[in-house]
Amino acid sequence: MSNFIFGFVLADKQRVAVGIVPAIEKARLYRGKGGEIMRSAVSRFIECISRAQVSLTEKTKRSLLDTLNENLKHPNSHIQNAAVEALKHYIPAYLVSMENKGVNGLMSRYLEQLTDANVAARRGSALALGALPIEFLAKGWKSDNPDDRDAEARVNAVKGLVSVCETLTEAGKFSTFFSGEDGHALFLFIRNEVMRSLFKALDDYSTDNRGDVGSWVREAAMDGLERCTYILCKRDFTNQEKVSALELKKSDSSSDDQISPYFDASLANELVGGIVKQAVEKMDKIRESAARILQRILYNKTTFVPHIPQREIVEHIIPDEADFKWGVPTVSYPRFVQLLQVGCYSKYVVSGLVISIGGLQDSLAKASLSALLDYLRATVTKGHDDSRVCSLSMDILWVLQKYRRCDRVIIPTLKTIETLFREMLLLNMEAQTPVFCAGVLDSLATELKGTKDFSKLKTGIAILGYIASISEPINTRAFSHLLTFLAHRYAKIRKFAADEVLTALQVNGTLMAEDKLNEATEIIAQTSWADDAEESKRRRLQLFEMAGLGNSQTVNGNRIESENADKRKLETADENASYSSLVGSAGF
């Protein structure tokens, strides 16, 4: 009798509990100041009901699922996260065993919402996909996450995608749903599609009024790459055990028994390199996160990550010590610049390091530059640059080519080159100097053409001045290009270029015949470059003739035309960006 009464009371309590959410919604308690708190509380309540597996009618199940789906679309991330946590328990408790058509289409619904016009809906659906159990994912694991302009949605898409991969490959349930070719296809998909998407996400540098929101995506991508690495390495370990078992049964194992690893040296190189690049960039939080992730990958006690190129050097630079403050520039840069000596990682280091050295943050620029100079000068003897400087120069040229016309990288790279020139580096590499300078001039011919960015123009002109001042024959090409800016449409650029031309003539007397040198110097000193554009053009052509370059000169395929053609070009040029806008953007 007592058991019957207890059961009756319990059932009554459950009915009351089940009715709480509909009562809250009927009373419209989601409105007002406490509405957001109420939504989070409701999701938590549904999670508790699911954990307790309270008996629900089909109508109530659909109603609670609708509530969670509405909370998933809410713009408040805390409400979304609470809904996702509830889904993780709600779906296994109430939906997995159901054959209802609407339930089976739940994943399709979330996939469709990834392209929803509502930003919050895209974010929530990406998170929800990561919360789905393997029973829901097994039939549709090949679905892609589309590109998205919203940073939070991209972050959630990364997290959801990786969670899907982890759920699908969960050891305890994997064999139930995937075997043979299906399993092989899944791991190939993770390697070739998922990880490729995550590597692409490492290049997310989008910004809005909140700043570098792409950093959220990059941080999530690094975390995802780590987790996918463990997935592939665990699978490789399992496959290796199978091969070993076969070898015990056969005296001579045939090549057909060998299973190619999903995680190989090439992928390991790209993984470490991609994370290292983040470890030398400008954001303290990202550098800290990148270094910690590398530590975990190198020293993971549960899953060994093999095939890392030059592992001993990497481990020496990134020791298994918890007290390193990797976010502090004076700690991280001196260590990570040592990877410049490893050819398979040096390009990654340089492409990230130039962002810091050529960036706007003075303290960061000083710390990163100091670390680089200490590294470069460590083995310099007798006033000559060693192989470290030559290797650096080749990597810088690679960056200029890879990020062609990408001002986010090109401008700080040019500033880095200017800084290194000022430090008397890169200009005395013997045979490598003309090669490097030619590559830089090729890049400048492309980057400076038509640009309205004052910082880019100023830095490029300064570099031309440095190259024009050296003794190598390449100086003539640099000097010729430098002279073209004496007739630039913007007065401050003309004046700056004139100063660089004067300095180049004073340093390098071979740029002009000795009997012309004094006259050329007087012309530069006496011309009012910032005031009279027409006079500047006439003086520029005069200097071309005095330098023996003629009335017209071709610089890397860009013809410097005669005065009349130049005038016509100036008159028809695009004036959408006025002088005042240029000056304003430059801070003058």
XYZ file of C-alpha atoms in Angstrom:
588
model
C 0.000 0.000 0.000
C 2.803 2.406 0.905
C 4.532 1.758 -2.469
C 1.281 2.550 -4.267
C 0.893 5.832 -2.368
C 4.536 6.733 -3.027
C 4.085 6.027 -6.738
C 0.916 8.093 -6.868
C 2.592 11.034 -5.120
C 5.636 10.777 -7.406
C 3.479 10.729 -10.518
C 1.586 13.737 -9.247
C 4.839 15.598 -8.610
C 6.043 14.745 -12.113
C 2.836 16.103 -13.630
C 3.358 19.330 -11.723
C 6.981 19.552 -12.861
C 6.062 18.902 -16.488
C 3.493 21.676 -16.361
C 5.902 24.325 -15.118
C 7.379 25.251 -18.505
C 3.999 25.608 -20.294
C 2.760 27.695 -17.348
C 5.774 30.009 -17.593
C 5.224 30.480 -21.321
C 1.491 31.009 -20.908
C 2.228 33.722 -18.338
C 4.659 35.319 -20.828
C 7.426 35.435 -18.259
C 10.086 35.634 -20.978
C 9.254 39.309 -21.343
C 10.757 42.117 -19.328
C 14.065 42.460 -17.520
C 13.966 38.988 -16.045
C 13.076 37.303 -19.322
C 16.617 36.268 -20.237
C 17.227 34.796 -16.777
C 13.943 32.911 -17.083
C 14.923 31.439 -20.473
C 18.212 30.137 -19.099
C 16.391 28.721 -16.063
C 13.847 26.964 -18.281
C 16.600 25.320 -20.318
C 18.287 24.181 -17.121
C 14.961 22.841 -15.861
C 14.448 20.833 -19.081
C 17.962 19.478 -18.687
C 17.114 18.275 -15.158
C 13.856 16.677 -16.354
C 15.846 14.874 -19.055
C 18.487 13.650 -16.626
C 15.730 12.292 -14.363
C 13.931 10.844 -17.414
C 10.558 12.094 -16.231
C 7.733 10.492 -18.199
C 6.387 12.882 -20.882
C 3.541 12.763 -23.353
C 4.330 13.152 -27.050
C 2.775 16.587 -27.033
C 4.912 17.690 -24.090
C 8.060 16.338 -25.744
C 7.395 18.431 -28.854
C 6.552 21.459 -26.729
C 9.784 21.299 -24.714
C 11.824 20.744 -27.881
C 10.218 23.839 -29.396
C 11.194 25.774 -26.275
C 14.816 24.685 -26.580
C 14.871 25.508 -30.290
C 13.550 28.992 -29.558
C 16.248 29.489 -26.931
C 18.858 28.318 -29.447
C 17.904 31.244 -31.684
C 18.215 33.808 -28.906
C 21.033 36.382 -29.455
C 22.262 35.952 -25.857
C 25.108 33.401 -25.906
C 24.413 32.295 -22.316
C 20.848 31.360 -23.253
C 22.125 29.481 -26.325
C 24.672 27.551 -24.282
C 22.048 26.598 -21.696
C 19.796 25.296 -24.486
C 22.649 23.254 -25.964
C 23.415 21.659 -22.585
C 19.749 20.770 -22.226
C 19.663 19.249 -25.737
C 22.602 16.981 -24.904
C 20.422 15.236 -22.311
C 16.968 15.812 -23.795
C 17.626 14.130 -27.151
C 18.989 10.833 -25.757
C 16.232 10.717 -23.144
C 13.228 11.376 -25.381
C 13.999 11.467 -29.077
C 16.571 8.828 -30.032
C 14.173 5.889 -29.935
C 11.377 7.708 -31.747
C 10.638 7.108 -35.423
C 8.557 10.236 -35.859
C 9.278 11.960 -39.177
C 9.615 15.340 -37.503
C 12.175 14.004 -35.076
C 14.234 12.365 -37.830
C 14.356 15.696 -39.584
C 15.823 17.504 -36.582
C 19.373 17.474 -37.949
C 18.144 18.631 -41.348
C 16.424 21.511 -39.613
C 19.637 22.578 -37.892
C 21.596 22.248 -41.123
C 19.078 24.413 -42.954
C 19.278 27.059 -40.243
C 23.014 27.430 -40.904
C 21.968 29.652 -43.827
C 19.180 31.420 -41.952
C 18.988 35.196 -42.331
C 18.834 35.433 -38.539
C 22.410 35.567 -37.252
C 21.476 34.144 -33.862
C 19.717 31.192 -35.515
C 22.896 30.364 -37.428
C 24.951 30.483 -34.244
C 22.537 28.304 -32.281
C 22.109 25.695 -35.007
C 25.882 25.311 -35.329
C 26.127 24.604 -31.599
C 23.114 22.279 -31.707
C 24.724 20.110 -34.381
C 27.623 19.491 -32.032
C 25.205 18.375 -29.325
C 23.456 15.729 -31.434
C 24.180 12.087 -30.498
C 25.707 9.626 -32.938
C 22.313 8.131 -33.805
C 21.334 11.414 -35.401
C 24.676 12.062 -37.063
C 25.392 8.660 -38.556
C 23.161 9.232 -41.568
C 24.312 12.718 -42.416
C 27.892 13.226 -41.269
C 29.083 14.506 -44.660
C 27.221 17.815 -44.444
C 29.407 20.920 -44.762
C 29.304 24.111 -42.780
C 28.959 27.061 -45.184
C 30.920 30.275 -44.935
C 29.345 32.857 -42.694
C 29.947 36.545 -42.245
C 29.025 36.525 -38.563
C 31.974 35.876 -36.237
C 29.992 34.182 -33.470
C 28.284 31.905 -35.990
C 31.652 30.936 -37.443
C 32.989 30.178 -33.962
C 29.967 28.036 -33.179
C 30.235 26.318 -36.569
C 33.840 25.367 -35.790
C 32.923 24.073 -32.346
C 29.874 22.227 -33.668
C 31.815 20.637 -36.531
C 34.517 19.311 -34.232
C 31.947 18.051 -31.727
C 30.218 16.182 -34.560
C 33.521 14.511 -35.458
C 34.154 13.507 -31.846
C 30.659 12.102 -31.471
C 30.867 10.120 -34.710
C 34.213 8.599 -33.801
C 33.425 7.869 -30.177
C 35.140 4.575 -29.479
C 32.310 2.918 -27.606
C 29.735 3.372 -30.349
C 31.770 3.671 -33.509
C 31.604 0.057 -34.652
C 27.817 0.042 -34.437
C 27.445 2.624 -37.168
C 30.644 2.558 -39.224
C 32.789 -0.279 -40.421
C 34.999 -0.973 -43.402
C 34.740 1.587 -46.165
C 32.309 3.804 -44.249
C 34.738 4.175 -41.376
C 37.639 4.824 -43.749
C 35.614 7.481 -45.577
C 34.743 9.213 -42.317
C 38.355 9.534 -41.177
C 39.430 10.670 -44.627
C 36.692 13.280 -44.440
C 37.997 14.500 -41.082
C 41.537 14.661 -42.421
C 40.848 16.163 -45.849
C 37.752 18.256 -45.269
C 37.335 19.085 -41.596
C 40.979 19.828 -40.837
C 41.294 21.723 -44.114
C 38.369 23.911 -43.048
C 40.022 24.470 -39.668
C 43.317 25.468 -41.307
C 41.343 27.913 -43.425
C 39.737 29.288 -40.265
C 43.235 30.148 -38.981
C 43.261 32.846 -41.669
C 40.132 34.529 -40.332
C 41.220 38.100 -39.565
C 37.848 39.767 -39.961
C 37.169 42.875 -37.909
C 34.198 44.951 -36.893
C 33.534 47.684 -34.338
C 34.562 45.215 -31.616
C 38.023 44.754 -33.097
C 39.660 41.548 -34.305
C 36.619 39.269 -34.025
C 38.380 36.809 -36.304
C 40.623 35.973 -33.341
C 37.653 34.173 -31.771
C 37.457 31.951 -34.834
C 41.220 31.383 -34.918
C 41.248 30.344 -31.276
C 38.349 27.938 -31.823
C 40.102 26.567 -34.934
C 43.313 25.840 -32.992
C 41.316 23.997 -30.353
C 39.501 22.086 -33.107
C 42.746 21.138 -34.846
C 44.066 19.736 -31.585
C 40.948 17.650 -30.994
C 40.835 16.353 -34.578
C 44.522 15.466 -34.319
C 43.764 13.215 -31.359
C 40.882 11.622 -33.287
C 43.154 10.714 -36.215
C 46.057 9.593 -34.041
C 43.822 7.303 -31.980
C 42.520 5.735 -35.177
C 46.067 5.275 -36.492
C 47.043 3.587 -33.231
C 44.080 1.212 -33.519
C 44.975 0.413 -37.130
C 48.590 -0.206 -36.158
C 47.469 -2.682 -33.518
C 45.509 -4.526 -36.192
C 48.543 -4.629 -38.463
C 50.697 -5.906 -35.609
C 48.182 -8.649 -34.911
C 48.269 -9.707 -38.557
C 52.054 -9.763 -38.537
C 51.992 -12.160 -35.612
C 49.841 -14.540 -37.646
C 51.890 -14.226 -40.846
C 55.586 -14.883 -41.229
C 55.874 -12.321 -44.009
C 53.228 -9.612 -43.964
C 52.324 -8.402 -47.438
C 52.235 -4.730 -48.329
C 48.459 -4.947 -48.652
C 48.260 -5.302 -44.863
C 49.889 -1.913 -44.322
C 47.476 0.885 -43.524
C 48.508 4.423 -44.429
C 48.221 6.755 -41.428
C 45.543 9.402 -41.402
C 47.898 11.689 -39.474
C 51.244 11.837 -41.310
C 54.340 14.069 -41.338
C 52.853 16.484 -43.878
C 49.755 17.089 -41.762
C 51.883 17.326 -38.610
C 54.071 19.962 -40.264
C 51.075 22.053 -41.274
C 49.483 21.629 -37.843
C 52.524 22.787 -35.872
C 53.334 25.511 -38.402
C 49.814 26.921 -38.407
C 49.707 27.108 -34.616
C 53.254 28.516 -34.415
C 52.189 31.352 -36.708
C 49.502 32.289 -34.180
C 52.060 32.014 -31.364
C 54.127 34.911 -32.769
C 51.344 37.298 -33.750
C 50.161 40.393 -31.950
C 47.407 39.248 -29.556
C 48.606 38.123 -26.113
C 45.615 35.833 -25.575
C 46.078 34.069 -28.918
C 49.820 33.609 -28.357
C 49.117 32.117 -24.923
C 46.463 29.795 -26.312
C 48.653 28.693 -29.248
C 51.615 27.854 -27.025
C 49.452 25.902 -24.563
C 47.917 23.894 -27.404
C 51.359 23.073 -28.769
C 52.428 21.945 -25.316
C 49.456 19.603 -25.058
C 50.082 18.182 -28.523
C 53.767 17.559 -27.806
C 53.356 16.057 -24.354
C 49.891 14.501 -24.358
C 49.893 11.622 -21.898
C 46.816 9.920 -23.335
C 47.291 10.188 -27.099
C 50.783 10.304 -28.576
C 51.018 12.585 -31.632
C 53.693 11.189 -33.989
C 55.475 12.417 -37.141
C 56.182 15.958 -35.898
C 59.167 17.212 -37.958
C 62.210 18.215 -35.886
C 60.379 17.225 -32.722
C 63.446 17.522 -30.473
C 64.037 21.140 -31.484
C 60.357 21.998 -31.046
C 60.285 20.360 -27.603
C 63.426 22.243 -26.583
C 61.771 25.533 -27.552
C 58.423 24.594 -25.976
C 59.228 22.648 -22.802
C 56.688 20.719 -20.770
C 56.479 23.336 -18.050
C 53.293 24.911 -16.807
C 54.722 28.153 -15.423
C 55.697 29.756 -18.749
C 53.800 33.002 -19.383
C 53.508 32.631 -23.137
C 51.323 35.703 -23.496
C 54.207 37.920 -22.323
C 56.139 39.090 -25.423
C 59.548 38.990 -23.757
C 58.930 35.333 -22.892
C 57.379 33.990 -26.080
C 59.278 35.741 -28.893
C 62.860 34.821 -27.881
C 61.806 31.172 -27.865
C 59.654 30.983 -30.968
C 62.097 32.901 -33.208
C 64.448 29.935 -32.718
C 62.146 28.015 -35.063
C 63.484 30.193 -37.883
C 66.371 27.728 -38.014
C 63.951 24.921 -38.948
C 63.142 25.204 -42.643
C 59.746 23.508 -42.470
C 58.513 26.047 -39.896
C 60.414 29.234 -40.783
C 57.848 30.587 -43.262
C 55.074 30.191 -40.698
C 57.157 32.056 -38.115
C 58.053 34.905 -40.482
C 54.473 35.356 -41.723
C 53.330 35.799 -38.119
C 56.367 37.685 -36.847
C 56.084 40.502 -39.396
C 52.594 41.249 -38.073
C 54.109 41.976 -34.665
C 57.272 43.784 -35.790
C 55.431 45.957 -38.298
C 52.332 46.486 -36.178
C 51.071 49.571 -34.403
C 51.747 48.439 -30.828
C 55.163 49.830 -29.873
C 55.909 47.551 -26.926
C 55.064 44.460 -28.958
C 57.070 45.686 -31.955
C 60.116 46.311 -29.753
C 59.935 42.919 -28.041
C 59.473 40.959 -31.274
C 62.146 42.951 -33.134
C 64.600 42.587 -30.260
C 64.113 38.809 -30.256
C 64.641 38.639 -34.024
C 67.778 40.815 -33.947
C 69.272 38.754 -31.120
C 68.627 35.609 -33.150
C 70.114 37.044 -36.360
C 73.181 38.510 -34.684
C 73.954 35.452 -32.593
C 76.375 34.058 -35.189
C 77.244 37.175 -37.233
C 81.007 37.625 -37.485
C 83.345 40.034 -39.261
C 80.513 42.311 -40.268
C 78.943 39.826 -42.688
C 75.435 38.400 -42.529
C 75.324 34.645 -42.090
C 72.949 32.024 -43.439
C 70.291 32.999 -40.894
C 69.855 36.404 -42.530
C 69.838 34.883 -46.016
C 67.164 32.375 -44.980
C 65.119 35.157 -43.445
C 65.321 37.171 -46.668
C 63.978 34.255 -48.706
C 61.117 33.737 -46.269
C 60.228 37.445 -46.445
C 60.077 37.225 -50.243
C 57.781 34.221 -49.844
C 55.475 36.261 -47.610
C 55.402 39.118 -50.142
C 54.341 36.683 -52.852
C 51.834 34.674 -50.815
C 50.029 37.728 -49.431
C 50.222 39.850 -52.575
C 47.856 42.846 -52.359
C 46.757 41.841 -48.845
C 47.471 45.048 -46.939
C 46.880 43.369 -43.567
C 50.135 41.461 -44.104
C 51.961 43.438 -46.788
C 52.104 46.758 -44.912
C 53.639 45.310 -41.705
C 55.978 43.189 -43.868
C 57.213 46.310 -45.682
C 57.648 48.042 -42.321
C 59.663 45.052 -41.113
C 61.908 45.284 -44.190
C 62.403 49.008 -43.611
C 63.278 48.364 -39.958
C 65.791 45.651 -40.845
C 67.362 47.928 -43.472
C 67.692 50.592 -40.792
C 69.426 48.024 -38.587
C 71.919 47.409 -41.430
C 70.567 43.937 -42.161
C 69.522 42.355 -45.488
C 71.622 44.816 -47.547
C 75.044 43.156 -47.226
C 74.323 39.501 -47.992
C 76.754 39.376 -50.921
C 75.142 37.321 -53.722
C 71.758 37.197 -51.964
C 71.378 40.991 -51.683
C 70.551 41.694 -55.365
C 68.205 38.682 -55.406
C 66.360 39.927 -52.334
C 66.243 43.534 -53.506
C 64.944 42.508 -56.931
C 62.155 40.540 -55.278
C 61.278 43.476 -53.035
C 61.225 45.856 -56.023
C 58.925 43.487 -57.909
C 56.578 43.508 -54.933
C 56.700 47.303 -54.575
C 55.863 47.766 -58.261
C 52.653 45.854 -57.585
C 51.826 47.066 -54.093
C 52.424 50.798 -54.605
C 50.651 51.041 -57.944
C 47.400 52.911 -57.439
C 47.424 52.646 -53.648
C 46.028 55.477 -51.570
C 47.335 54.153 -48.247
C 49.745 56.748 -46.872
C 51.539 54.311 -44.579
C 52.110 51.877 -47.424
C 53.387 54.610 -49.752
C 55.684 56.114 -47.163
C 57.189 52.760 -46.179
C 57.630 51.695 -49.803
C 59.401 54.943 -50.689
C 61.728 54.551 -47.711
C 62.621 51.044 -48.891
C 63.337 52.374 -52.388
C 65.642 54.924 -50.806
C 67.592 52.244 -48.944
C 67.993 50.052 -52.047
C 68.984 53.064 -54.164
C 71.752 53.820 -51.664
C 73.594 50.489 -51.933
C 76.446 49.761 -54.338
C 74.753 46.902 -56.183
C 73.575 47.557 -59.788
C 69.992 47.031 -58.601
C 70.208 50.552 -57.158
C 69.452 52.136 -60.558
C 66.112 50.391 -60.777
C 65.205 51.471 -57.249
C 66.315 55.067 -57.913
C 64.272 55.213 -61.119
C 61.165 54.007 -59.287
C 61.838 56.465 -56.484
C 61.957 59.394 -58.920
C 58.434 58.630 -60.151
C 57.010 59.643 -56.769
C 58.315 63.193 -57.213
C 55.225 63.785 -59.349
C 52.755 61.949 -57.137
C 49.290 63.482 -56.825
C 49.683 63.912 -53.060
C 51.961 66.702 -51.874
C 53.235 64.969 -48.741
C 54.293 61.966 -50.808
C 56.187 64.223 -53.251
C 57.977 65.919 -50.370
C 58.858 62.634 -48.673
C 60.108 61.149 -51.953
C 62.295 64.225 -52.550
C 63.928 63.776 -49.157
C 64.670 60.127 -49.976
C 66.098 61.054 -53.397
C 68.384 63.618 -51.794
C 69.602 61.118 -49.202
C 70.234 58.467 -51.860
C 72.321 60.905 -53.937
C 74.336 61.932 -50.896
C 75.039 58.321 -49.897
C 75.533 56.845 -53.360
C 77.392 59.110 -55.759
C 77.245 56.552 -58.572
C 73.567 57.227 -59.211
C 74.474 60.315 -61.250
C 77.516 61.664 -63.070
C 79.772 63.702 -60.792
C 79.332 66.893 -62.833
C 75.547 66.591 -62.480
C 75.434 65.748 -58.817
C 75.643 69.265 -57.367
C 73.037 70.592 -59.797
C 70.671 67.731 -58.975
C 71.099 68.350 -55.274
C 70.252 72.038 -55.762
C 67.150 71.176 -57.783
C 65.863 68.888 -55.038
C 66.637 71.387 -52.292
C 65.170 74.430 -54.054
C 61.990 72.920 -55.525
C 58.812 73.399 -53.541
C 57.628 69.807 -53.937
C 54.651 70.127 -51.628
C 53.220 73.270 -53.260
C 53.494 73.140 -57.051
C 52.497 69.892 -58.790
C 53.310 71.146 -62.291
C 56.745 72.348 -61.266
C 57.336 69.005 -59.521
C 56.613 67.134 -62.754
C 59.044 69.288 -64.735
C 61.769 68.895 -62.154
C 61.220 65.139 -62.032
C 61.749 64.813 -65.795
C 64.847 66.966 -65.506
C 66.271 64.655 -62.849
C 65.526 61.643 -65.047
C 67.599 63.165 -67.830
C 70.454 64.120 -65.500
C 70.551 60.535 -64.173
C 70.811 59.257 -67.744
C 67.396 57.646 -67.608
C 65.860 59.706 -70.449
C 62.454 61.363 -70.673
C 60.721 58.063 -70.052
C 61.738 54.947 -68.212
C 60.153 51.560 -67.707
C 60.152 50.354 -64.126
C 59.176 46.698 -63.872
C 56.713 46.975 -66.744
C 55.148 50.245 -65.502
C 55.977 53.004 -67.992
C 56.773 56.475 -66.706
C 55.299 58.603 -69.442
C 56.246 61.971 -70.862
C 55.005 65.188 -69.339
C 51.985 65.562 -71.634
C 50.891 61.940 -71.188
C 51.438 62.294 -67.463
C 49.223 65.370 -67.437
C 46.424 63.554 -69.282
C 46.697 60.628 -66.873
C 46.497 62.963 -63.880
C 43.416 64.682 -65.288
C 41.587 61.406 -65.895
C 42.724 59.690 -62.719
C 40.207 58.473 -60.195
C 39.730 61.253 -57.668
C 37.277 59.446 -55.431
C 39.822 59.519 -52.646
C 40.675 63.174 -52.195
C 43.821 64.574 -50.704
C 41.955 65.405 -47.529
C 40.826 61.782 -47.123
C 44.398 60.578 -47.520
C 45.693 63.071 -45.000
C 42.876 62.219 -42.643
C 43.593 58.500 -42.802
C 47.258 59.186 -42.145
C 46.510 61.175 -39.028
C 47.713 64.558 -40.302
